[in-house]
Coordinates of C-alpha atoms and ligand atoms in Angstrom, one line a residue:
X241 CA 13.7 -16.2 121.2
X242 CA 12.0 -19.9 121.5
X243 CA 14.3 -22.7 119.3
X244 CA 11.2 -23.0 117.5
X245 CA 11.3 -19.7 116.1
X246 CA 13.6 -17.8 113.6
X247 CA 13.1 -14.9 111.2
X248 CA 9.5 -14.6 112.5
X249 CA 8.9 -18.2 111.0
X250 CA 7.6 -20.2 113.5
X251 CA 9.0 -24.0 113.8
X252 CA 5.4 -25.0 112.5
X253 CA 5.2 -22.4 109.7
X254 CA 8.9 -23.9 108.7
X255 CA 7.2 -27.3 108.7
X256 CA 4.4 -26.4 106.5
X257 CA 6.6 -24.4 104.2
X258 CA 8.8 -27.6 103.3
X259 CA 5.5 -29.5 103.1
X260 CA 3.8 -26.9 100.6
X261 CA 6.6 -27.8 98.2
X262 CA 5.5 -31.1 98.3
X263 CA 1.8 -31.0 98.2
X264 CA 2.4 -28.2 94.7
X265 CA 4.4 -31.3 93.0
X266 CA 1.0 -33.6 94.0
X267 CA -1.2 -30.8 92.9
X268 CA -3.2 -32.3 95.7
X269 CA -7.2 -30.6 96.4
X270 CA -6.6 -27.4 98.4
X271 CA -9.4 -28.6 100.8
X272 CA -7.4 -32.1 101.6
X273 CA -4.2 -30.3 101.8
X274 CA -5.5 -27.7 104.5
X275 CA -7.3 -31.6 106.1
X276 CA -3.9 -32.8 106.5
X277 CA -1.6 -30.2 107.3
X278 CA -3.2 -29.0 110.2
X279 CA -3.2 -30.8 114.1
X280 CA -6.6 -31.9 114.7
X281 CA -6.2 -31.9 119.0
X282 CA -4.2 -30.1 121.0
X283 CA -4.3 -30.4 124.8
X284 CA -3.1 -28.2 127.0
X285 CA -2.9 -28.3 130.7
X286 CA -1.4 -27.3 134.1
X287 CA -0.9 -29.0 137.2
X288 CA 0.4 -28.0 140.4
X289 CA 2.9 -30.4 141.9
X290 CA 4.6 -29.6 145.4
X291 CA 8.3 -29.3 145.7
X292 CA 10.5 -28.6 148.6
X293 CA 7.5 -27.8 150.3
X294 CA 6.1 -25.5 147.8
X295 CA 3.8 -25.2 145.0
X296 CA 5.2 -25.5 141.3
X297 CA 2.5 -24.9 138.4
X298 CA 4.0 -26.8 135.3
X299 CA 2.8 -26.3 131.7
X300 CA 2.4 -29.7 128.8
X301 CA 1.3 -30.1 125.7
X302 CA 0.0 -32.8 123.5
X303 CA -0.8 -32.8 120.0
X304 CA -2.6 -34.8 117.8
X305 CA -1.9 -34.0 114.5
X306 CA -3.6 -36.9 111.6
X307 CA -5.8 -39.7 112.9
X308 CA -5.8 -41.4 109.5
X309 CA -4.3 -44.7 111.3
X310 CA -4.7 -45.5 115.4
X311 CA -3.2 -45.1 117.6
X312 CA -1.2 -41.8 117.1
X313 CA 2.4 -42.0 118.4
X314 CA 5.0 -39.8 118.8
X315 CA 7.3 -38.4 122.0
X316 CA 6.9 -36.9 125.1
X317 CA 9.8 -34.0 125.3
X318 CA 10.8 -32.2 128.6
X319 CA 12.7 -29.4 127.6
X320 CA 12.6 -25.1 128.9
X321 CA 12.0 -24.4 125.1
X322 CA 8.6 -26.3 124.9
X323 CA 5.7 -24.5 123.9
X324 CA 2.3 -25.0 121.8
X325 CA 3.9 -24.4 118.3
X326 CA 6.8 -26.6 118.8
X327 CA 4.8 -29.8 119.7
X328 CA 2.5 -29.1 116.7
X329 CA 4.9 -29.0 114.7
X330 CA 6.6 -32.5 115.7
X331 CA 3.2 -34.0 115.8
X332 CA 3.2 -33.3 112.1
X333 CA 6.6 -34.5 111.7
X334 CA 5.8 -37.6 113.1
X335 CA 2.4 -38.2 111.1
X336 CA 5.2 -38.2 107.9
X337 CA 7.6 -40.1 109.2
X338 CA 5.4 -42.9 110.1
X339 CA 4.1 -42.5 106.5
X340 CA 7.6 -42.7 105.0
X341 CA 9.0 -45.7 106.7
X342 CA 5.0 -47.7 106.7
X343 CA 4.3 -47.6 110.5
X344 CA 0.6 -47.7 110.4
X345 CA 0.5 -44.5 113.3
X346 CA -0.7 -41.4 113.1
X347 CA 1.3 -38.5 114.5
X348 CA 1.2 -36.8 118.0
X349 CA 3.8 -35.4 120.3
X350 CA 3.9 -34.2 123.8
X351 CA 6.2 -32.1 125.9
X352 CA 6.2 -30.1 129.1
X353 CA 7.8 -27.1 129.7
X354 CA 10.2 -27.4 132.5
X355 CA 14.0 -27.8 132.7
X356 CA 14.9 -31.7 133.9
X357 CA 18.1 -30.8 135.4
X358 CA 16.5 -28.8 138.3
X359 CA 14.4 -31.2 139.8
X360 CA 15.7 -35.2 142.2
X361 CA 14.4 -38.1 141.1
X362 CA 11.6 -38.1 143.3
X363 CA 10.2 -34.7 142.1
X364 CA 10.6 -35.7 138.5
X365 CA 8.7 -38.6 139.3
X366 CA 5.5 -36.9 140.9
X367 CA 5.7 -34.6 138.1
X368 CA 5.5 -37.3 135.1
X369 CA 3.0 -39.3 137.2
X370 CA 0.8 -36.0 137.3
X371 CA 1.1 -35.3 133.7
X372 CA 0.3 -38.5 132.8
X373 CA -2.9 -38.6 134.6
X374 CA -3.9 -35.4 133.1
X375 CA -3.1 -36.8 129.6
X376 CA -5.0 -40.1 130.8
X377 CA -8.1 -38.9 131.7
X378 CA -8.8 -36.2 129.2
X379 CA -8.3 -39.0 126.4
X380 CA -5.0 -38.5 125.1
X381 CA -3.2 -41.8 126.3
X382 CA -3.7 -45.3 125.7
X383 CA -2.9 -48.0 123.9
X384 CA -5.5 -48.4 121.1
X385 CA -5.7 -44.3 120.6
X386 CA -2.3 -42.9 121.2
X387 CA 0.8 -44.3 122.6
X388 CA 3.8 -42.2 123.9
X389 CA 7.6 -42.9 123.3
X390 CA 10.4 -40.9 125.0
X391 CA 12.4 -37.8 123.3
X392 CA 14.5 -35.0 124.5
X393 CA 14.7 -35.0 128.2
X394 CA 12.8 -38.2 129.3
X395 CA 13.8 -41.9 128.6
X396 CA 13.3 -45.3 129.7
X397 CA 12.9 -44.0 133.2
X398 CA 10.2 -41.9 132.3
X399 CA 8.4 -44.0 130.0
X400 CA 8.0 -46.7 133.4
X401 CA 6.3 -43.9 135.5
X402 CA 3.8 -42.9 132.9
X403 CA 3.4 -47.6 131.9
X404 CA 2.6 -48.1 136.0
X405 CA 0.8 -45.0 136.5
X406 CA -1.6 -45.8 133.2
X407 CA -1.9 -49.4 134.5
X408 CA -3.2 -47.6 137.8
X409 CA -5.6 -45.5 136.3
X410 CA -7.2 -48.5 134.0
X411 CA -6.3 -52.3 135.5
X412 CA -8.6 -53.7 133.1
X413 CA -7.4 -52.9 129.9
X414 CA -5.7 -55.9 129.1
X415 CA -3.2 -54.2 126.9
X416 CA -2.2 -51.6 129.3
X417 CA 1.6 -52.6 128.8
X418 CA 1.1 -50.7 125.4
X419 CA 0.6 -47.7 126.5
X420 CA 3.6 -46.3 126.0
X421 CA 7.0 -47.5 124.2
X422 CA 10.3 -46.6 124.8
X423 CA 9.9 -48.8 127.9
X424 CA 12.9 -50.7 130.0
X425 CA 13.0 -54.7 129.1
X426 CA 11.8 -55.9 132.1
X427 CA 8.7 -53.6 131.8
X428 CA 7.6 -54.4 128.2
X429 CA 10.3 -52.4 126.2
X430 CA 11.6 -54.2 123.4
X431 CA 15.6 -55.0 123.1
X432 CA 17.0 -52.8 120.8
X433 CA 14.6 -49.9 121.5
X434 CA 17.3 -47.3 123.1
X435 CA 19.4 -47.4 120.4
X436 CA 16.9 -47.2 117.7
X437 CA 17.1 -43.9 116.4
X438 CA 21.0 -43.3 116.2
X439 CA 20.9 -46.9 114.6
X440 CA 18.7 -45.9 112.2
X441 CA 20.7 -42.9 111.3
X442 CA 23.6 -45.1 110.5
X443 CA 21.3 -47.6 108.4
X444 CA 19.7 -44.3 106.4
X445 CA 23.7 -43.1 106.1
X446 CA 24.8 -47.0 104.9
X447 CA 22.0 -47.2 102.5
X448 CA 22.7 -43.8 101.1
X449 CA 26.2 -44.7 99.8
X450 CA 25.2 -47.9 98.5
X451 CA 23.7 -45.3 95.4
X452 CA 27.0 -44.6 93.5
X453 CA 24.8 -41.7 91.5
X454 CA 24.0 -40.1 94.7
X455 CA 27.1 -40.3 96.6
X456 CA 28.8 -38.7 93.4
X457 CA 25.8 -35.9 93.0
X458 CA 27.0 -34.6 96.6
X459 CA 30.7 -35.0 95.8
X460 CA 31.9 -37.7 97.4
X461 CA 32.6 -41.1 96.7
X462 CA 31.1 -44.1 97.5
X463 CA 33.3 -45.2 100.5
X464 CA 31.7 -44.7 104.2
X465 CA 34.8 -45.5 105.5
X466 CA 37.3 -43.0 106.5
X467 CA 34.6 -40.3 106.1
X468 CA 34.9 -37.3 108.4
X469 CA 31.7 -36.8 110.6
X470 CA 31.0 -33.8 112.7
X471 CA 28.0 -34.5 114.8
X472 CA 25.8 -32.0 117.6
X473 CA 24.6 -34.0 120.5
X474 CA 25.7 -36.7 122.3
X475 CA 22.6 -37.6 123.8
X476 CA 20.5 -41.1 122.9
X477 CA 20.3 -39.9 119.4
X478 CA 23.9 -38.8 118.4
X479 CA 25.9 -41.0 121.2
X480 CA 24.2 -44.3 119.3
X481 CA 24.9 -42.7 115.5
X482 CA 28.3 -41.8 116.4
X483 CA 29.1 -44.7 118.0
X484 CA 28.0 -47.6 115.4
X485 CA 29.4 -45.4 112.6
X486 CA 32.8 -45.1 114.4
X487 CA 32.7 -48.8 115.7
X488 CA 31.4 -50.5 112.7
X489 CA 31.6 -48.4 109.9
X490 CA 35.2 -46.9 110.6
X491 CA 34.6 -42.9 110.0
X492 CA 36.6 -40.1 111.7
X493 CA 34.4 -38.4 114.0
X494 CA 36.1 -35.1 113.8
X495 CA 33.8 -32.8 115.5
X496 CA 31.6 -33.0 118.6
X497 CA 29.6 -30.1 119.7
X498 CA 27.9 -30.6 123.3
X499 CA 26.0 -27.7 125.4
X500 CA 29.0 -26.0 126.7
X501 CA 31.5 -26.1 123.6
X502 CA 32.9 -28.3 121.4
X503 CA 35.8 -30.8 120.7
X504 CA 37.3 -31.1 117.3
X505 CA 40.5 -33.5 116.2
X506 CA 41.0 -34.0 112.6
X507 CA 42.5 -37.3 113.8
X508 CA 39.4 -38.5 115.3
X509 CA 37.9 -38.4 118.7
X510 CA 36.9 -41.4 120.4
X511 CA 33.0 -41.6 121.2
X512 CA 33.2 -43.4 124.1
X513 CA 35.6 -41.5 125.7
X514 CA 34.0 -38.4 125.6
X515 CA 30.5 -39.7 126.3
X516 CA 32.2 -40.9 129.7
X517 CA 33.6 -37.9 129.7
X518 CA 30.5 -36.5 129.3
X519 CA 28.4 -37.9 131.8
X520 CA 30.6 -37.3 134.7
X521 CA 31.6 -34.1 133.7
X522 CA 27.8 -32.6 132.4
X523 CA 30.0 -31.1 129.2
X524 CA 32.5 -31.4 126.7
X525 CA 34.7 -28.7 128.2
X526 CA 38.5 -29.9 129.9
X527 CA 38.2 -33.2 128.0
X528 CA 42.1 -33.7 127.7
X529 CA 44.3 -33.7 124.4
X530 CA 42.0 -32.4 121.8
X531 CA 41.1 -28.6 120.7
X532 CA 38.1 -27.3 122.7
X533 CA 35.8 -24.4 120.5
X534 CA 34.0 -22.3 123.4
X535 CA 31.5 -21.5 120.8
X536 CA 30.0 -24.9 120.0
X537 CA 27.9 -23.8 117.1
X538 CA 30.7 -22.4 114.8
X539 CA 31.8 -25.9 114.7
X540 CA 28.8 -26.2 112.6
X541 CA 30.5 -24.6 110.0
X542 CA 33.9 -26.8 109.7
X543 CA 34.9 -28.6 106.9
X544 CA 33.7 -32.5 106.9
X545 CA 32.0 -34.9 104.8
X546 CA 29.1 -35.6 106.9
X547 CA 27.3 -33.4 109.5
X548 CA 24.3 -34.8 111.8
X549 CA 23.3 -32.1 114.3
X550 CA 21.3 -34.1 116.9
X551 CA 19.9 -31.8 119.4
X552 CA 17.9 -29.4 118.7
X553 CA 15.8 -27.7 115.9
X554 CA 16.7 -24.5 114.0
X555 CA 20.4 -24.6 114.4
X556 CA 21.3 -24.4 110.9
X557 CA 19.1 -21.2 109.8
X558 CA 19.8 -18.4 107.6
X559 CA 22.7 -16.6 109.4
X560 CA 24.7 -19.9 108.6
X561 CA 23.2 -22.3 106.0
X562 CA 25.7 -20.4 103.4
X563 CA 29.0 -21.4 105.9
X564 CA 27.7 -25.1 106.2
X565 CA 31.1 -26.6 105.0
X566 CA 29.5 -30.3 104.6
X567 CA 28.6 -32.6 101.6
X568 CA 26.0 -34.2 103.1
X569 CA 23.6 -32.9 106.2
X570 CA 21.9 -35.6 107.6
X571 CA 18.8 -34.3 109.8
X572 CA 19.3 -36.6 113.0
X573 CA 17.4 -34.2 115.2
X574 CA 13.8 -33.0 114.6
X575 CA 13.9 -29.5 112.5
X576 CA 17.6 -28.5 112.5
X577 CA 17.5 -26.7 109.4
X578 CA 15.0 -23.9 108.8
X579 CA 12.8 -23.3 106.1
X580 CA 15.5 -20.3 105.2
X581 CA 18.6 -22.7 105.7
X582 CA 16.8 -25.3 103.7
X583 CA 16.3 -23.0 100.4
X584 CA 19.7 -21.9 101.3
X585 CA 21.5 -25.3 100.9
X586 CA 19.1 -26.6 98.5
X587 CA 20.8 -23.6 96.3
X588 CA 23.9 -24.6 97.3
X589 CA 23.5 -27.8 96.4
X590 CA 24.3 -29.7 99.5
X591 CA 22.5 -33.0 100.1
X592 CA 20.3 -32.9 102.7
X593 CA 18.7 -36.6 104.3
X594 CA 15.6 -34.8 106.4
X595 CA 15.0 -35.5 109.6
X596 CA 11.1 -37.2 108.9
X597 CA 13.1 -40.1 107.4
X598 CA 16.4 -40.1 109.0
X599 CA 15.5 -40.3 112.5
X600 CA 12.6 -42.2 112.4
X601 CA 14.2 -45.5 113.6
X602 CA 12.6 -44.5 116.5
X603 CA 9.2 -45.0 115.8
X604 CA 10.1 -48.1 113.4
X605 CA 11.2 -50.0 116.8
X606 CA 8.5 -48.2 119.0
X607 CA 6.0 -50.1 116.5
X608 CA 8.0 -53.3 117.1
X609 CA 7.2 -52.7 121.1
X610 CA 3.6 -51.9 120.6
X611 CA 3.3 -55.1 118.4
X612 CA 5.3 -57.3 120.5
X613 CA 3.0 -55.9 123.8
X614 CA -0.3 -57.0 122.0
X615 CA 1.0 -60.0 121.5
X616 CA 1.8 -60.2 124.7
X617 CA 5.2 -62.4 123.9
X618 CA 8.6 -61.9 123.2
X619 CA 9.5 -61.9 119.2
X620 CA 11.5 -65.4 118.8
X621 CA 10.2 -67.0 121.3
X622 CA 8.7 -69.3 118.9
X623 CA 10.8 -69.8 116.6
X624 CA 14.2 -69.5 117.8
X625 CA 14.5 -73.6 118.4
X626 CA 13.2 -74.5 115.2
X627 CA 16.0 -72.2 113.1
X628 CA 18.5 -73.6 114.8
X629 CA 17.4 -77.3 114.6
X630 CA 16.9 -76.2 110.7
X631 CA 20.0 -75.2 110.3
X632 CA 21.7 -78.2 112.5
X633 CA 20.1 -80.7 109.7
X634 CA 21.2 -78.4 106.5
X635 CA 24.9 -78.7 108.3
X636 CA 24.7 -82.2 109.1
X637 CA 23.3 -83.1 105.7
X638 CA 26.3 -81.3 103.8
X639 CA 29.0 -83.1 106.5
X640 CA 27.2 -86.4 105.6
X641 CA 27.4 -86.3 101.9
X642 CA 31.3 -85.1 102.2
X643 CA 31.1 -81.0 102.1
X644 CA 33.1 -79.3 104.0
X645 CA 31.3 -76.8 106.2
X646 CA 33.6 -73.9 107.6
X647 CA 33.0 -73.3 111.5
X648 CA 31.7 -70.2 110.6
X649 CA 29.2 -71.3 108.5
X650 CA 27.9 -73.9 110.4
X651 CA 27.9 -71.3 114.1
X652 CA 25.4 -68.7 111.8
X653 CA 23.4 -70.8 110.3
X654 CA 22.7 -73.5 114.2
X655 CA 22.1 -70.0 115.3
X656 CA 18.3 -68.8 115.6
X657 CA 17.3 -65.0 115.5
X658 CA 17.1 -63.4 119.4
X659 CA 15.1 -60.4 119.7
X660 CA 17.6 -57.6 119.7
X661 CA 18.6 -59.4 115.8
X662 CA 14.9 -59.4 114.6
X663 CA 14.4 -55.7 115.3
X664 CA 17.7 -54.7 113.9
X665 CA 16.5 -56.8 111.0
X666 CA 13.7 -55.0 110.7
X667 CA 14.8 -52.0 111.1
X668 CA 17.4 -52.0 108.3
X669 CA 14.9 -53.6 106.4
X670 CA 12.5 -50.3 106.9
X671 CA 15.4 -47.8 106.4
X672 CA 16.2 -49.6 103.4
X673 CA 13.0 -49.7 101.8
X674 CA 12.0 -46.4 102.5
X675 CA 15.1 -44.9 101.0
X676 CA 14.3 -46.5 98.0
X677 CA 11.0 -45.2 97.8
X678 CA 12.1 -41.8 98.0
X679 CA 14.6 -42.6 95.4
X680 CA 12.8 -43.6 93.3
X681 CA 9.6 -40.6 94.1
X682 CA 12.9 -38.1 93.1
X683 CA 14.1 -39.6 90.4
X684 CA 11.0 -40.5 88.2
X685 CA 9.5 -36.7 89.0
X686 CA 11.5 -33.9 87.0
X687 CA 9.7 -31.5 89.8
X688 CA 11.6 -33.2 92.8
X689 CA 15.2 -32.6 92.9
X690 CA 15.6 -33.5 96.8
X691 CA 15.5 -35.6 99.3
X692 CA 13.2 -33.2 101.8
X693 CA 10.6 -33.2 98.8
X694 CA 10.3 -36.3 98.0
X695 CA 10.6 -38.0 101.5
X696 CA 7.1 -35.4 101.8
X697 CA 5.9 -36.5 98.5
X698 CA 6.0 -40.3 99.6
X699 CA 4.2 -39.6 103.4
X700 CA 1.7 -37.1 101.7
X701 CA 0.6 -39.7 99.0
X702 CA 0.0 -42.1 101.8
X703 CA -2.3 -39.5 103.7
X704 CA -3.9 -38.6 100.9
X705 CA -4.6 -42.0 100.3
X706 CA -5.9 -42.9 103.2
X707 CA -8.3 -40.1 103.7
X708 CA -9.7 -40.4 100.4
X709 CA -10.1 -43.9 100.5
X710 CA -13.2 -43.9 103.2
X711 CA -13.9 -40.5 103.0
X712 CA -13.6 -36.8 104.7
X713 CA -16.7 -36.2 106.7
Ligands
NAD1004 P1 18.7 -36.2 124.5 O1 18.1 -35.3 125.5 O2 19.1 -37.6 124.8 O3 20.1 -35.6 123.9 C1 20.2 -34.2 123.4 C2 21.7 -33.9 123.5 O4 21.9 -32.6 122.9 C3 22.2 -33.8 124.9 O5 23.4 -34.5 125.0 C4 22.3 -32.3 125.2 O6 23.4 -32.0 126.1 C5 22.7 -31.8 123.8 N1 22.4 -30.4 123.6 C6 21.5 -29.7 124.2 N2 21.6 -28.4 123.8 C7 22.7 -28.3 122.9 C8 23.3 -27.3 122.2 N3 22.9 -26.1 122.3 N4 24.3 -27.6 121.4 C9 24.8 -28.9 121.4 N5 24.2 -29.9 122.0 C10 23.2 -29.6 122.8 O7 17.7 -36.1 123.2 P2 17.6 -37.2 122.1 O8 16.5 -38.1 122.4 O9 18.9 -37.7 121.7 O10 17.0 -36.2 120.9 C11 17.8 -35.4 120.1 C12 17.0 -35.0 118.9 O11 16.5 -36.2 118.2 C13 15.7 -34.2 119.2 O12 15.5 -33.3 118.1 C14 14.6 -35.3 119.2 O13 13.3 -34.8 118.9 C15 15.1 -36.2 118.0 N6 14.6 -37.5 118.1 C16 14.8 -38.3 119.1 C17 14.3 -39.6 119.1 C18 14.5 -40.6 120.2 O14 14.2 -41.8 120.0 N7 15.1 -40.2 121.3 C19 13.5 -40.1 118.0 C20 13.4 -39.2 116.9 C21 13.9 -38.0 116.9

């Protein structure tokens, strides 16, 4: 069985499901609910590449699902369990998560179907070069129409190939560099870009329990600290959520499930430990002093206050949605619950942050990127000087008419903004805001008790909006 299916529900179907609740609270026109629910492209292609002497015939995907704003944007995904449905159905994903958190994108997504860990360097590299020239030249890359970013399998690395292979293809484009985000610094990524999605989980986790009424609806109380967090994948996602939450929030991560098992300590295990541990070792098994669970998945199950499963989709589906011993489920991965799990939980009452707002701190910072490469500059470079020289005279001034400025004080404010503190700025700010939003879209409707709903409510009305606004022809 594919990830993306369960119970003869396809990852899609599970997808539209959550969204029909949404679109029966709008009582939206049948005709623009079918316009928007549905991916209006999908390529599909295969390429032979030679390896070790022999021909390999890969299979890739990319979706485009609402071209209500340009360019569309969303990952590129090498992973075995790619296929057709799956990439439609995180093409839609992304289209509502750019809605939620205002990214003026439509959504797409890509992936190929091959296993990452098989192939060198240099393969891997022929291969995304390849695919990108396939997507290039059939129209489904570039900067003005629809702009890649990296997901499961592929990164920064990655994202380079497919930036020089584009600037290949099409010299003259003048903003070639924004062809694709997720890119290294020195290539046109922006600072702050890798960590963006597991940052932005812990941002969508802060601003939760700064809502007394909401921390208290899921049992718990308004404290972050000391909170006991089991989280699934260590990869870019969960190692950056797990990490600022341990570092800077102080919780107890009591549970991490990798690929080959998982490790649980009700004292706490320490994240960087066992991503080092990780990367040298490819797993989570013989990592010393702790309890090791062979079956990684049942750790789902174990008693915390917070659990972020950050790998894969469907892992919380019927057979265990009524074991999930959590308060709060926060979606850090694309469609971890299923539609099955969801009405599960939902009658179980367990809070549920969905994955189309939670993890899109992504996308937040990939817009940053894109913005920054049209601009062609580096955000700050401007201003930098001038904050600091502003707030020299506002600390001078107060020393000069006898205040006393503590040296704290007077280090933050002669400090101006680098990059890397801009996009976190900005990416609190757009966490923050669209929290609120859907807040507010649950509270004031009696037919929205959720967070899932209501985050759908929010991106839907912005659709809606947009495609009524000039028309559907
Ligand atoms: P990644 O490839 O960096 O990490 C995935 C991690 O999950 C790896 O550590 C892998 O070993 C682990 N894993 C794989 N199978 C597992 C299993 N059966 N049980 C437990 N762990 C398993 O991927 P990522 O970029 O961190 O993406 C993770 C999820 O977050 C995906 O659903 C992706 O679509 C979503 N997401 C990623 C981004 C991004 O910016 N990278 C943005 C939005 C959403």
């Amino acid at each position: 069985m594919a990830n993306s299916e369960n119970k003869g529900v396809s990852f899609r179907q599970s997808v539209d499901l959550m969204v029909d609740r949404a679109m029966a609270v709008l009582e939206l026109d049948p005709g623009i609910a079918k316009a928007i629910k549905g991916c209006k492209a999908v390529l599909e292609v295969r390429f032979p590449v030679e390896i070790k002497g022999k021909l390999e015939v890969f299979s890739g995907w990319r979706a485009v699902h609402s071209i209500h704003r340009l360019p569309v944007k969303g990952g590129i995904r090498y992973a075995e369990a790619v296929d057709q449905d799956e990439v439609e159905a995180l093409a839609a994903l992304m289209s509502y998560k750019c809605a939620i958190v205002d990214v003026p994108f439509g959504g797409s997504k890509g992936g190929l179907h091959i296993d990452p860990r098989k192939y060198d360097r240099d393969e891997l590299q022929r291969i995304t070069r390849r695919f990108t020239r396939e997507l290039a030249t059939r129209g489904f890359l570039s900067p003005a129409t629809n702009v890649p970013a990296p997901d499961m399998g592929t990164g920064q690395r990655e994202m380079a190939w497919i930036l020089d292979t584009y600037k290949h293809l099409y010299p003259n484009d003048i903003n070639y560099i924004g062809c694709v985000t997720g890119k290294p610094v020195n290539q046109g990524g922006v600072r702050g870009r890798v960590e963006a999605t597991g940052r932005g989980v812990q941002y969508a986790i802060k601003e939760f329990f700064r809502h007394d009424d909401e921390t208290a609806a899921a049992g718990l109380d308004s404290k972050l600290e000391g909170k006991r967090v089991i989280i699934q994948g260590l990869g870019n996602v969960g190692y950056h959520a797990a990490k600022f939450l341990q570092e800077e929030d102080k919780v107890l991560i009591t549970g991490i499930i990798e690929r080959d098992g998982a490790l649980v300590s009700d004292s706490g295990l320490n994240v960087e430990d066992v991503k080092e541990y990780v990367t040298e070792n490819h797993g989570v098994k013989g990592f010393p002093g702790v309890e090791f669970v062979e079956v990684g998945s049942m750790v789902l199950e174990k008693e915390c206050d917070i659990l972020i499963p950050a790998a894969l989709e469907a892992v919380i589906h019927g057979g265990n949605a009524g074991a999930i011993n959590a308060k709060l489920l926060v979606e850090a991965a694309n469609g971890p619950t299923t539609f099955e799990a969801d009405t599960i939980l939902r009658e179980r009452g367990i809070t549920v942050l969905p994955d189309a707002y939670v993890n899109a701190g992504g996308v937040v910072v990939s817009y940053f990127e894109w913005v920054r490469n049209l601009s062609h500059m580096r955000f700050g470079r401007m201003e930098k000087r001038m904050d600091e020289n502003r707030g020299l005279h506002i600390v001078n001034a107060l020393k000069e008419t006898g205040h006393d400025v503590p040296s704290w004080v007077a280090k933050e404010l002669t400090r101006g903004p680098d990059e890397l503190d801009l996009v976190r700025s900005g990416l609190d700010d757009s966490m923050r805001s669209a929290f609120q939003q859907i807040k507010t879209t649950k509270d004031k409707n009696d037919k929205v008790d959720d967070f899932r709903t209501a985050s759908f409510v929010v991106a839907i009305e912005k659709i809606a909006t947009a495609y009524l606004d000039v028309g559907v022809y």
